[in-house]
């Protein structure tokens, strides 16, 4: 993801997008609250990986999907759906644009 996006929005833009995505996910995933305060100017996926490994599989999948959807949506508002799709669909196994809508009723 970093390699695909850095030429378009810059390294700091990728970090900001990642941090904003994490922040937006905090309301529905309280385990994220404060977990990434130390990654102010770097993209460190090992912190997220460690947090996901501490979750049960269903919660980890739900958190990962929510985070990826949030990042995809934020980036789409910045550079457009078409460019986001071209850049990120190759990064993820399945295009996020094809994923079913997230259930926000809970």
PDB file of C-alpha atoms in Angstrom:
ATOM      1  CA  UNK A   1       0.000   0.000   0.000  1.00  0.00           C
ATOM      2  CA  UNK A   2       2.799   2.391   0.916  1.00  0.00           C
ATOM      3  CA  UNK A   3       4.596   1.717  -2.370  1.00  0.00           C
ATOM      4  CA  UNK A   4       1.417   2.212  -4.407  1.00  0.00           C
ATOM      5  CA  UNK A   5       0.320   5.431  -2.694  1.00  0.00           C
ATOM      6  CA  UNK A   6       3.548   7.301  -1.882  1.00  0.00           C
ATOM      7  CA  UNK A   7       4.092   8.549  -5.460  1.00  0.00           C
ATOM      8  CA  UNK A   8       0.536   9.946  -5.513  1.00  0.00           C
ATOM      9  CA  UNK A   9       0.010  11.455  -2.038  1.00  0.00           C
ATOM     10  CA  UNK A  10       3.545  11.335  -0.619  1.00  0.00           C
ATOM     11  CA  UNK A  11       4.952   9.417   2.330  1.00  0.00           C
ATOM     12  CA  UNK A  12       3.454  11.820   4.862  1.00  0.00           C
ATOM     13  CA  UNK A  13       0.116  11.583   3.076  1.00  0.00           C
ATOM     14  CA  UNK A  14       0.145   7.790   3.371  1.00  0.00           C
ATOM     15  CA  UNK A  15       0.928   8.021   7.089  1.00  0.00           C
ATOM     16  CA  UNK A  16      -1.797  10.628   7.596  1.00  0.00           C
ATOM     17  CA  UNK A  17      -4.325   8.495   5.700  1.00  0.00           C
ATOM     18  CA  UNK A  18      -3.398   5.437   7.765  1.00  0.00           C
ATOM     19  CA  UNK A  19      -3.629   7.322  11.062  1.00  0.00           C
ATOM     20  CA  UNK A  20      -6.947   8.944  10.104  1.00  0.00           C
ATOM     21  CA  UNK A  21      -8.352   5.548   9.153  1.00  0.00           C
ATOM     22  CA  UNK A  22      -7.278   4.131  12.512  1.00  0.00           C
ATOM     23  CA  UNK A  23      -8.793   7.087  14.320  1.00  0.00           C
ATOM     24  CA  UNK A  24     -12.131   6.706  12.531  1.00  0.00           C
ATOM     25  CA  UNK A  25     -12.235   3.011  13.429  1.00  0.00           C
ATOM     26  CA  UNK A  26     -11.673   3.692  17.149  1.00  0.00           C
ATOM     27  CA  UNK A  27     -15.351   4.371  17.854  1.00  0.00           C
ATOM     28  CA  UNK A  28     -16.397   0.843  16.869  1.00  0.00           C
ATOM     29  CA  UNK A  29     -13.140  -0.878  17.849  1.00  0.00           C
ATOM     30  CA  UNK A  30     -12.072   0.478  21.264  1.00  0.00           C
ATOM     31  CA  UNK A  31      -8.900  -1.660  21.234  1.00  0.00           C
ATOM     32  CA  UNK A  32      -7.485   0.842  18.746  1.00  0.00           C
ATOM     33  CA  UNK A  33      -7.804   3.788  21.135  1.00  0.00           C
ATOM     34  CA  UNK A  34      -4.325   5.103  21.839  1.00  0.00           C
ATOM     35  CA  UNK A  35      -2.674   2.013  20.349  1.00  0.00           C
ATOM     36  CA  UNK A  36      -0.939   3.957  17.594  1.00  0.00           C
ATOM     37  CA  UNK A  37      -0.023   7.221  19.283  1.00  0.00           C
ATOM     38  CA  UNK A  38       3.673   6.392  18.897  1.00  0.00           C
ATOM     39  CA  UNK A  39       3.442   6.175  15.099  1.00  0.00           C
ATOM     40  CA  UNK A  40       3.136   9.895  14.501  1.00  0.00           C
ATOM     41  CA  UNK A  41       5.400  10.116  11.470  1.00  0.00           C
ATOM     42  CA  UNK A  42       5.859   6.547  10.290  1.00  0.00           C
ATOM     43  CA  UNK A  43       3.833   3.739   8.830  1.00  0.00           C
ATOM     44  CA  UNK A  44       4.369   0.744  11.103  1.00  0.00           C
ATOM     45  CA  UNK A  45       2.018  -2.110  10.206  1.00  0.00           C
ATOM     46  CA  UNK A  46       3.660  -4.359  12.818  1.00  0.00           C
ATOM     47  CA  UNK A  47       1.725  -2.520  15.548  1.00  0.00           C
ATOM     48  CA  UNK A  48      -1.556  -3.291  13.808  1.00  0.00           C
ATOM     49  CA  UNK A  49      -0.483  -6.868  13.149  1.00  0.00           C
ATOM     50  CA  UNK A  50       0.310  -7.348  16.831  1.00  0.00           C
ATOM     51  CA  UNK A  51      -3.065  -5.931  17.849  1.00  0.00           C
ATOM     52  CA  UNK A  52      -4.896  -8.180  15.369  1.00  0.00           C
ATOM     53  CA  UNK A  53      -3.079 -11.260  16.668  1.00  0.00           C
ATOM     54  CA  UNK A  54      -4.412 -10.532  20.153  1.00  0.00           C
ATOM     55  CA  UNK A  55      -8.008 -10.608  18.893  1.00  0.00           C
ATOM     56  CA  UNK A  56     -10.163 -13.642  18.308  1.00  0.00           C
ATOM     57  CA  UNK A  57     -10.351 -14.447  14.563  1.00  0.00           C
ATOM     58  CA  UNK A  58     -13.827 -12.948  14.013  1.00  0.00           C
ATOM     59  CA  UNK A  59     -12.960  -9.672  15.735  1.00  0.00           C
ATOM     60  CA  UNK A  60      -9.637  -9.443  13.902  1.00  0.00           C
ATOM     61  CA  UNK A  61     -11.375  -9.969  10.565  1.00  0.00           C
ATOM     62  CA  UNK A  62     -14.048  -7.397  11.408  1.00  0.00           C
ATOM     63  CA  UNK A  63     -11.446  -4.832  12.503  1.00  0.00           C
ATOM     64  CA  UNK A  64      -9.257  -5.454   9.450  1.00  0.00           C
ATOM     65  CA  UNK A  65     -12.192  -5.147   7.072  1.00  0.00           C
ATOM     66  CA  UNK A  66     -13.423  -1.978   8.754  1.00  0.00           C
ATOM     67  CA  UNK A  67      -9.964  -0.413   8.627  1.00  0.00           C
ATOM     68  CA  UNK A  68      -9.434  -1.285   4.958  1.00  0.00           C
ATOM     69  CA  UNK A  69     -12.893  -0.044   3.985  1.00  0.00           C
ATOM     70  CA  UNK A  70     -12.321   3.198   5.871  1.00  0.00           C
ATOM     71  CA  UNK A  71      -8.937   3.748   4.240  1.00  0.00           C
ATOM     72  CA  UNK A  72     -10.377   2.990   0.809  1.00  0.00           C
ATOM     73  CA  UNK A  73     -13.263   5.427   1.319  1.00  0.00           C
ATOM     74  CA  UNK A  74     -10.995   8.200   2.606  1.00  0.00           C
ATOM     75  CA  UNK A  75      -8.616   7.810  -0.295  1.00  0.00           C
ATOM     76  CA  UNK A  76     -11.532   7.783  -2.736  1.00  0.00           C
ATOM     77  CA  UNK A  77     -12.611  11.192  -1.472  1.00  0.00           C
ATOM     78  CA  UNK A  78      -9.082  12.516  -2.008  1.00  0.00           C
ATOM     79  CA  UNK A  79      -8.141  11.138  -5.410  1.00  0.00           C
ATOM     80  CA  UNK A  80     -11.383   9.653  -6.756  1.00  0.00           C
ATOM     81  CA  UNK A  81     -12.843   6.174  -6.910  1.00  0.00           C
ATOM     82  CA  UNK A  82     -11.299   5.265 -10.269  1.00  0.00           C
ATOM     83  CA  UNK A  83      -7.704   6.065  -9.288  1.00  0.00           C
ATOM     84  CA  UNK A  84      -8.163   4.526  -5.834  1.00  0.00           C
ATOM     85  CA  UNK A  85      -9.433   1.359  -7.455  1.00  0.00           C
ATOM     86  CA  UNK A  86      -6.527   1.213  -9.897  1.00  0.00           C
ATOM     87  CA  UNK A  87      -3.991   1.765  -7.117  1.00  0.00           C
ATOM     88  CA  UNK A  88      -5.376  -0.374  -4.331  1.00  0.00           C
ATOM     89  CA  UNK A  89      -7.295  -3.175  -5.980  1.00  0.00           C
ATOM     90  CA  UNK A  90      -3.926  -4.663  -6.946  1.00  0.00           C
ATOM     91  CA  UNK A  91      -2.761  -4.403  -3.322  1.00  0.00           C
ATOM     92  CA  UNK A  92      -5.716  -6.239  -1.832  1.00  0.00           C
ATOM     93  CA  UNK A  93      -6.729  -9.754  -2.858  1.00  0.00           C
ATOM     94  CA  UNK A  94     -10.301  -8.736  -3.664  1.00  0.00           C
ATOM     95  CA  UNK A  95     -11.345  -5.263  -4.781  1.00  0.00           C
ATOM     96  CA  UNK A  96     -12.764  -3.389  -1.814  1.00  0.00           C
ATOM     97  CA  UNK A  97     -15.258  -1.730  -4.083  1.00  0.00           C
ATOM     98  CA  UNK A  98     -16.814  -5.170  -4.584  1.00  0.00           C
ATOM     99  CA  UNK A  99     -17.188  -5.913  -0.877  1.00  0.00           C
ATOM    100  CA  UNK A 100     -20.699  -5.822   0.547  1.00  0.00           C
ATOM    101  CA  UNK A 101     -21.700  -2.674   2.377  1.00  0.00           C
ATOM    102  CA  UNK A 102     -20.718  -2.567   6.030  1.00  0.00           C
ATOM    103  CA  UNK A 103     -23.484  -3.146   8.574  1.00  0.00           C
ATOM    104  CA  UNK A 104     -23.618   0.012  10.697  1.00  0.00           C
ATOM    105  CA  UNK A 105     -26.687  -0.998  12.701  1.00  0.00           C
ATOM    106  CA  UNK A 106     -24.710  -2.271  15.702  1.00  0.00           C
TER     107      UNK A 106
END
